[in-house]
N, CA and C of each residue as an Amber inpcrd file, in Angstrom:
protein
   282
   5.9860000   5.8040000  20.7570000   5.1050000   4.6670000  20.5860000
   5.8490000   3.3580000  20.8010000   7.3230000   3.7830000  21.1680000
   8.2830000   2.3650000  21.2140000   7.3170000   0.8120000  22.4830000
   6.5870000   1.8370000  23.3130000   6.1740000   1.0270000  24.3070000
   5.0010000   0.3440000  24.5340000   3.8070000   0.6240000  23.4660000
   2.7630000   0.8380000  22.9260000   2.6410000  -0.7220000  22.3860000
   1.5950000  -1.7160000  22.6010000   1.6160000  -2.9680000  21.6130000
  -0.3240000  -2.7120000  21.0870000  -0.9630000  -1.7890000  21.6580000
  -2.1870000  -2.1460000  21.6340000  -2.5890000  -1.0930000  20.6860000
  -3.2980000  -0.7890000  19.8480000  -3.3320000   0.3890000  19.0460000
  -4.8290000   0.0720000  18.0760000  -5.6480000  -1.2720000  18.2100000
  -6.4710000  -1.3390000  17.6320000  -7.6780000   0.0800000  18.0110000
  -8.4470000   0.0030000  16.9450000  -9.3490000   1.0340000  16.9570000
  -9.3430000   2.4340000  17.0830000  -7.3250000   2.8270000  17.1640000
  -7.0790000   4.1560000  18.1430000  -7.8030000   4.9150000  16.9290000
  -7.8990000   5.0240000  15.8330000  -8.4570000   6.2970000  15.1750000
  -9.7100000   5.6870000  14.2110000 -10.0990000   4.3950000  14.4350000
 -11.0770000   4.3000000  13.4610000 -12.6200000   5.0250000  13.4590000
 -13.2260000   4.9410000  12.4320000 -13.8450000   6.2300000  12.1600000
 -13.9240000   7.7500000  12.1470000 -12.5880000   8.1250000  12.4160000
 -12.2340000   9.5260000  12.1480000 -11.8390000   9.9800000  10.6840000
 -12.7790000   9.9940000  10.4270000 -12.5880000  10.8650000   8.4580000
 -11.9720000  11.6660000   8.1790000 -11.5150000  12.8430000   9.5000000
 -11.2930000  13.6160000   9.4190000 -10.3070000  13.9150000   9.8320000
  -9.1340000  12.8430000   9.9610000  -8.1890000  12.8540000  10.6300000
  -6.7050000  13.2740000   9.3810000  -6.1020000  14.0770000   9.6700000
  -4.6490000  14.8580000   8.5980000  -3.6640000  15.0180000  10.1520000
  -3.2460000  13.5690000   9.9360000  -1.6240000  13.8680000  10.9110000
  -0.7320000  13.2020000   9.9760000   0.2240000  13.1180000  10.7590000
   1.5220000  12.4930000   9.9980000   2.0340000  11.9150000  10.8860000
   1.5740000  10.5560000  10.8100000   2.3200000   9.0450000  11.6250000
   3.4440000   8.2050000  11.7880000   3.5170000   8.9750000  10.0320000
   4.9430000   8.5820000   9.6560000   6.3360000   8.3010000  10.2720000
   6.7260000   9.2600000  11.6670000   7.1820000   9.2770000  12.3860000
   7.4130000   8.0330000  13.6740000   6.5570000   7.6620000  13.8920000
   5.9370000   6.6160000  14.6230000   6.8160000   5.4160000  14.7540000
   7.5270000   4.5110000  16.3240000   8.4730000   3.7980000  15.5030000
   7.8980000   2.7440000  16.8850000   7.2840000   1.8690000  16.6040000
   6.3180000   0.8920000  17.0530000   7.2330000  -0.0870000  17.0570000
   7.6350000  -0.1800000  18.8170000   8.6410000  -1.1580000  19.5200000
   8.0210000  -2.4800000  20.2280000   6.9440000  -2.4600000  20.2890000
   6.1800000  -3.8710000  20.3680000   6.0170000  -3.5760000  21.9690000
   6.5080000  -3.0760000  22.9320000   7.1150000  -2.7750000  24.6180000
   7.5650000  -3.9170000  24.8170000   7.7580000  -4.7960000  26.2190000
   8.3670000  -5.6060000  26.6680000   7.1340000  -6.7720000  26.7620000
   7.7330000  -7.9630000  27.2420000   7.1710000  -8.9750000  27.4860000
   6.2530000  -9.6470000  26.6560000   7.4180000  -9.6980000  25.3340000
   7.0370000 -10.1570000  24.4880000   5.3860000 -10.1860000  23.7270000
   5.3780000 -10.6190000  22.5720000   3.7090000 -10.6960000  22.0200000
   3.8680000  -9.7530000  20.8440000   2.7110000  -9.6580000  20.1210000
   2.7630000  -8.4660000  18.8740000   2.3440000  -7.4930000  18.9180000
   1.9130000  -6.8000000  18.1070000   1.9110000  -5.3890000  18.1520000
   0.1290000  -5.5500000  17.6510000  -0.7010000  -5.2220000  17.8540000
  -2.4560000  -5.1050000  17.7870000  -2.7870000  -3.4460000  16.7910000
  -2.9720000  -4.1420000  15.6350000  -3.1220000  -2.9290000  14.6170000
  -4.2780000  -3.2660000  13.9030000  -5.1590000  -4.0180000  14.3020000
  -6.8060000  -4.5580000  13.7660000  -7.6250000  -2.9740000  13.7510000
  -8.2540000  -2.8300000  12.9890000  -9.1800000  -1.8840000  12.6960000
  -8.3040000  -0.5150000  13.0420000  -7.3720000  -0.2200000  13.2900000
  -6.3790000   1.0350000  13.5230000  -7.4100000   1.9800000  12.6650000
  -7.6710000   1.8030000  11.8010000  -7.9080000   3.6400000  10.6660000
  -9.1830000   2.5630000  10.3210000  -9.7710000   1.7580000  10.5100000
 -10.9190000   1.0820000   9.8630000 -12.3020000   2.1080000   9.9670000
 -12.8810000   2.1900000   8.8460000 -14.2620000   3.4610000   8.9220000
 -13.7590000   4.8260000   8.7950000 -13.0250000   5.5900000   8.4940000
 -12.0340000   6.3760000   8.5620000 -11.8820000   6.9060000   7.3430000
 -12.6190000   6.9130000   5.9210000 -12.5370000   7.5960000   4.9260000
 -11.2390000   7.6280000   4.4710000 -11.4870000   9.0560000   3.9820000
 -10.1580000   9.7260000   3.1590000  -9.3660000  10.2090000   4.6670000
  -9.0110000   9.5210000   5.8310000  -8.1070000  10.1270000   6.4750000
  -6.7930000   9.9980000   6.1280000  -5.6870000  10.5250000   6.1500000
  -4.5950000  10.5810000   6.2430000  -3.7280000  10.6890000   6.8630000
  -2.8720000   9.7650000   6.7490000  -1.6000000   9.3750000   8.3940000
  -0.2060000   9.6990000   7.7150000  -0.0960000   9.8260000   6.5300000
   1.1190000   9.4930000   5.8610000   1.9230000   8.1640000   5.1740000
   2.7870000   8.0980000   5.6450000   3.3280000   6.7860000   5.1530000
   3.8540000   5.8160000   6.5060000   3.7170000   4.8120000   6.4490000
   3.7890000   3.8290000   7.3270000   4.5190000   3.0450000   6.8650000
   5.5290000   2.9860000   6.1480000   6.7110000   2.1150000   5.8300000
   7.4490000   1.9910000   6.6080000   7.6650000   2.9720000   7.2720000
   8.9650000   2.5590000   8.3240000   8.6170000   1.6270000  10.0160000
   7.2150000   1.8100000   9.5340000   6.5300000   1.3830000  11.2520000
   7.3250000   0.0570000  11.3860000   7.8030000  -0.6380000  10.4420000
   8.1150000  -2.5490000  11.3600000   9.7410000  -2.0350000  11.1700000
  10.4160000  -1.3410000  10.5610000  11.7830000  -1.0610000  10.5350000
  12.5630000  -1.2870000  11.7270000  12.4840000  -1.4890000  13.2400000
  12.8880000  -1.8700000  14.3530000  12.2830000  -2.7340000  15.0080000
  11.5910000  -3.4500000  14.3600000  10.7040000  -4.7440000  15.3300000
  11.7510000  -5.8630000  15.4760000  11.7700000  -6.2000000  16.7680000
  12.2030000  -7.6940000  17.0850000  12.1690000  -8.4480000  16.2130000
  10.3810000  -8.6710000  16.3950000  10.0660000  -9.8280000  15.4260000
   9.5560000 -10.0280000  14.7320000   9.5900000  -8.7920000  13.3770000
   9.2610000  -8.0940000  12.1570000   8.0440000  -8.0180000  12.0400000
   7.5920000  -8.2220000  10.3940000   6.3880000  -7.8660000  10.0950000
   5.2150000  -9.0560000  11.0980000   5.5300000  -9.7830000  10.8040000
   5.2160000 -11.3680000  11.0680000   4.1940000 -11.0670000  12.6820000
   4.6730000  -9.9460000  13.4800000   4.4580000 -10.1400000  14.7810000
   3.8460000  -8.5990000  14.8290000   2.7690000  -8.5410000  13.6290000
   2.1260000  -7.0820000  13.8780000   1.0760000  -8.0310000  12.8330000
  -0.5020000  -7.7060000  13.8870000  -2.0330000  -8.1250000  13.7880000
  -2.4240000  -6.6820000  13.3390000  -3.1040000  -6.6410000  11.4190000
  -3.3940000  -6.1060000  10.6890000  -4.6080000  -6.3700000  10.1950000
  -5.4100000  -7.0640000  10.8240000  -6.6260000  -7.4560000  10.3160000
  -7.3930000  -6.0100000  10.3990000  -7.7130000  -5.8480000   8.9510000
  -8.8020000  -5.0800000   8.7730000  -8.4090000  -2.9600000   9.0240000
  -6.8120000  -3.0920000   9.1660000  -6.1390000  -2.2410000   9.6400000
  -7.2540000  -0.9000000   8.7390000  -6.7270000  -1.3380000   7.5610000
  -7.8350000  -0.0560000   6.2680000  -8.9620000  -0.0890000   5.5800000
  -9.9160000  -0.8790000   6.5570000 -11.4530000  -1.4340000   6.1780000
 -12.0850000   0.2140000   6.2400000 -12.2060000   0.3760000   4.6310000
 -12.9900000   1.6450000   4.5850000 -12.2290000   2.7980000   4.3580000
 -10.5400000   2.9950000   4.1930000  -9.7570000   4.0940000   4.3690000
  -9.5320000   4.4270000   2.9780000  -9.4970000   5.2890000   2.1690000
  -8.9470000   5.7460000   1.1610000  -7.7610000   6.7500000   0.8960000
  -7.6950000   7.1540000   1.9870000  -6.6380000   8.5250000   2.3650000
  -5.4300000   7.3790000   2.7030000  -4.8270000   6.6580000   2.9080000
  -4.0310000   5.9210000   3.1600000  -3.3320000   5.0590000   2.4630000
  -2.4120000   5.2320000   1.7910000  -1.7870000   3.5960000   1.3100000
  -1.1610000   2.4910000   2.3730000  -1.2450000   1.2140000   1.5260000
  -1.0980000   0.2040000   2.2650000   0.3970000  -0.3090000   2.3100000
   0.8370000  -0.3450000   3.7930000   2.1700000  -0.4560000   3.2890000
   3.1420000  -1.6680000   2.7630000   3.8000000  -1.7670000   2.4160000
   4.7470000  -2.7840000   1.8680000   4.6530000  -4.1760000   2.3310000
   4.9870000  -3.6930000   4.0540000   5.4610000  -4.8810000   4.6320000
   4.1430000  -5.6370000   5.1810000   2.4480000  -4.7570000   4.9200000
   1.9260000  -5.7130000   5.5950000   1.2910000  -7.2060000   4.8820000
   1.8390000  -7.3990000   3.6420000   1.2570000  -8.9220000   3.1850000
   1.9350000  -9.8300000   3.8700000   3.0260000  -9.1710000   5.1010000
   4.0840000 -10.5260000   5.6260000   3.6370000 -10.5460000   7.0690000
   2.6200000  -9.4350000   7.4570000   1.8970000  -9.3200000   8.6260000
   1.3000000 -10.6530000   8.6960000   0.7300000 -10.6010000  10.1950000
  -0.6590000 -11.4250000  10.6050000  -1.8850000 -10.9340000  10.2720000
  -2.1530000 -11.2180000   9.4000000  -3.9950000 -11.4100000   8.4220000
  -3.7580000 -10.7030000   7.7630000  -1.9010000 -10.5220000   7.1430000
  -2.2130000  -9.0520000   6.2830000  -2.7440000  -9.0830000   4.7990000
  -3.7050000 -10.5510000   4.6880000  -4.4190000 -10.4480000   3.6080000
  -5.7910000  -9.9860000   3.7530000  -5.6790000  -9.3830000   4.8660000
  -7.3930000  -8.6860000   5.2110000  -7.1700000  -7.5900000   5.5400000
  -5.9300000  -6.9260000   5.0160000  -6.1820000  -5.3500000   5.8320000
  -6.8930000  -4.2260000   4.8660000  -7.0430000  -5.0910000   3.9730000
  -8.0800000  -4.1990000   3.0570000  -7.5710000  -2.8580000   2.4190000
């Protein structure tokens, strides 16, 4: 996923989703800009991804430069991770 900046909507509304994301190490790709994580798991129930702490652990340009709006609108299977109150809108990721 190092190359990956766009990721809004990839699983929202899947309820039924049991992976483990955790793994996942979200490199922003090149040519600068942030990483697009708006509605990611939004509508999405009790799905479960795992833990997402480590996702900004290699970012350039940290939390700051990953768009979280609304990332867990509706998710219960998920905790919210650490670093996103230092995100962009990460007072709306619900």
């Amino acid at each position: 996923m190092r190359g990956g900046k766009n990721f809004r909507r990839m699983f929202s509304g899947c309820a039924g989703l049991r992976a483990d994301l955790s793994g996942w190490r979200l490199g922003g790709g090149g040519g600068g800009g942030g990483i697009e994580l708006r509605h990611m798991l939004a509508n999405s129930g009790a799905a479960a991804v795992g833990s997402l702490e480590a996702w900004v652990a290699e970012r350039r340009q940290g939390a700051a430069g990953v768009d979280v709006h609304c990332m867990l609108l509706h998710n219960t299977g998920t905790q919210r991770p650490s670093w996103a109150s230092e995100a962009k809108n990460g007072d709306k990721i619900r």
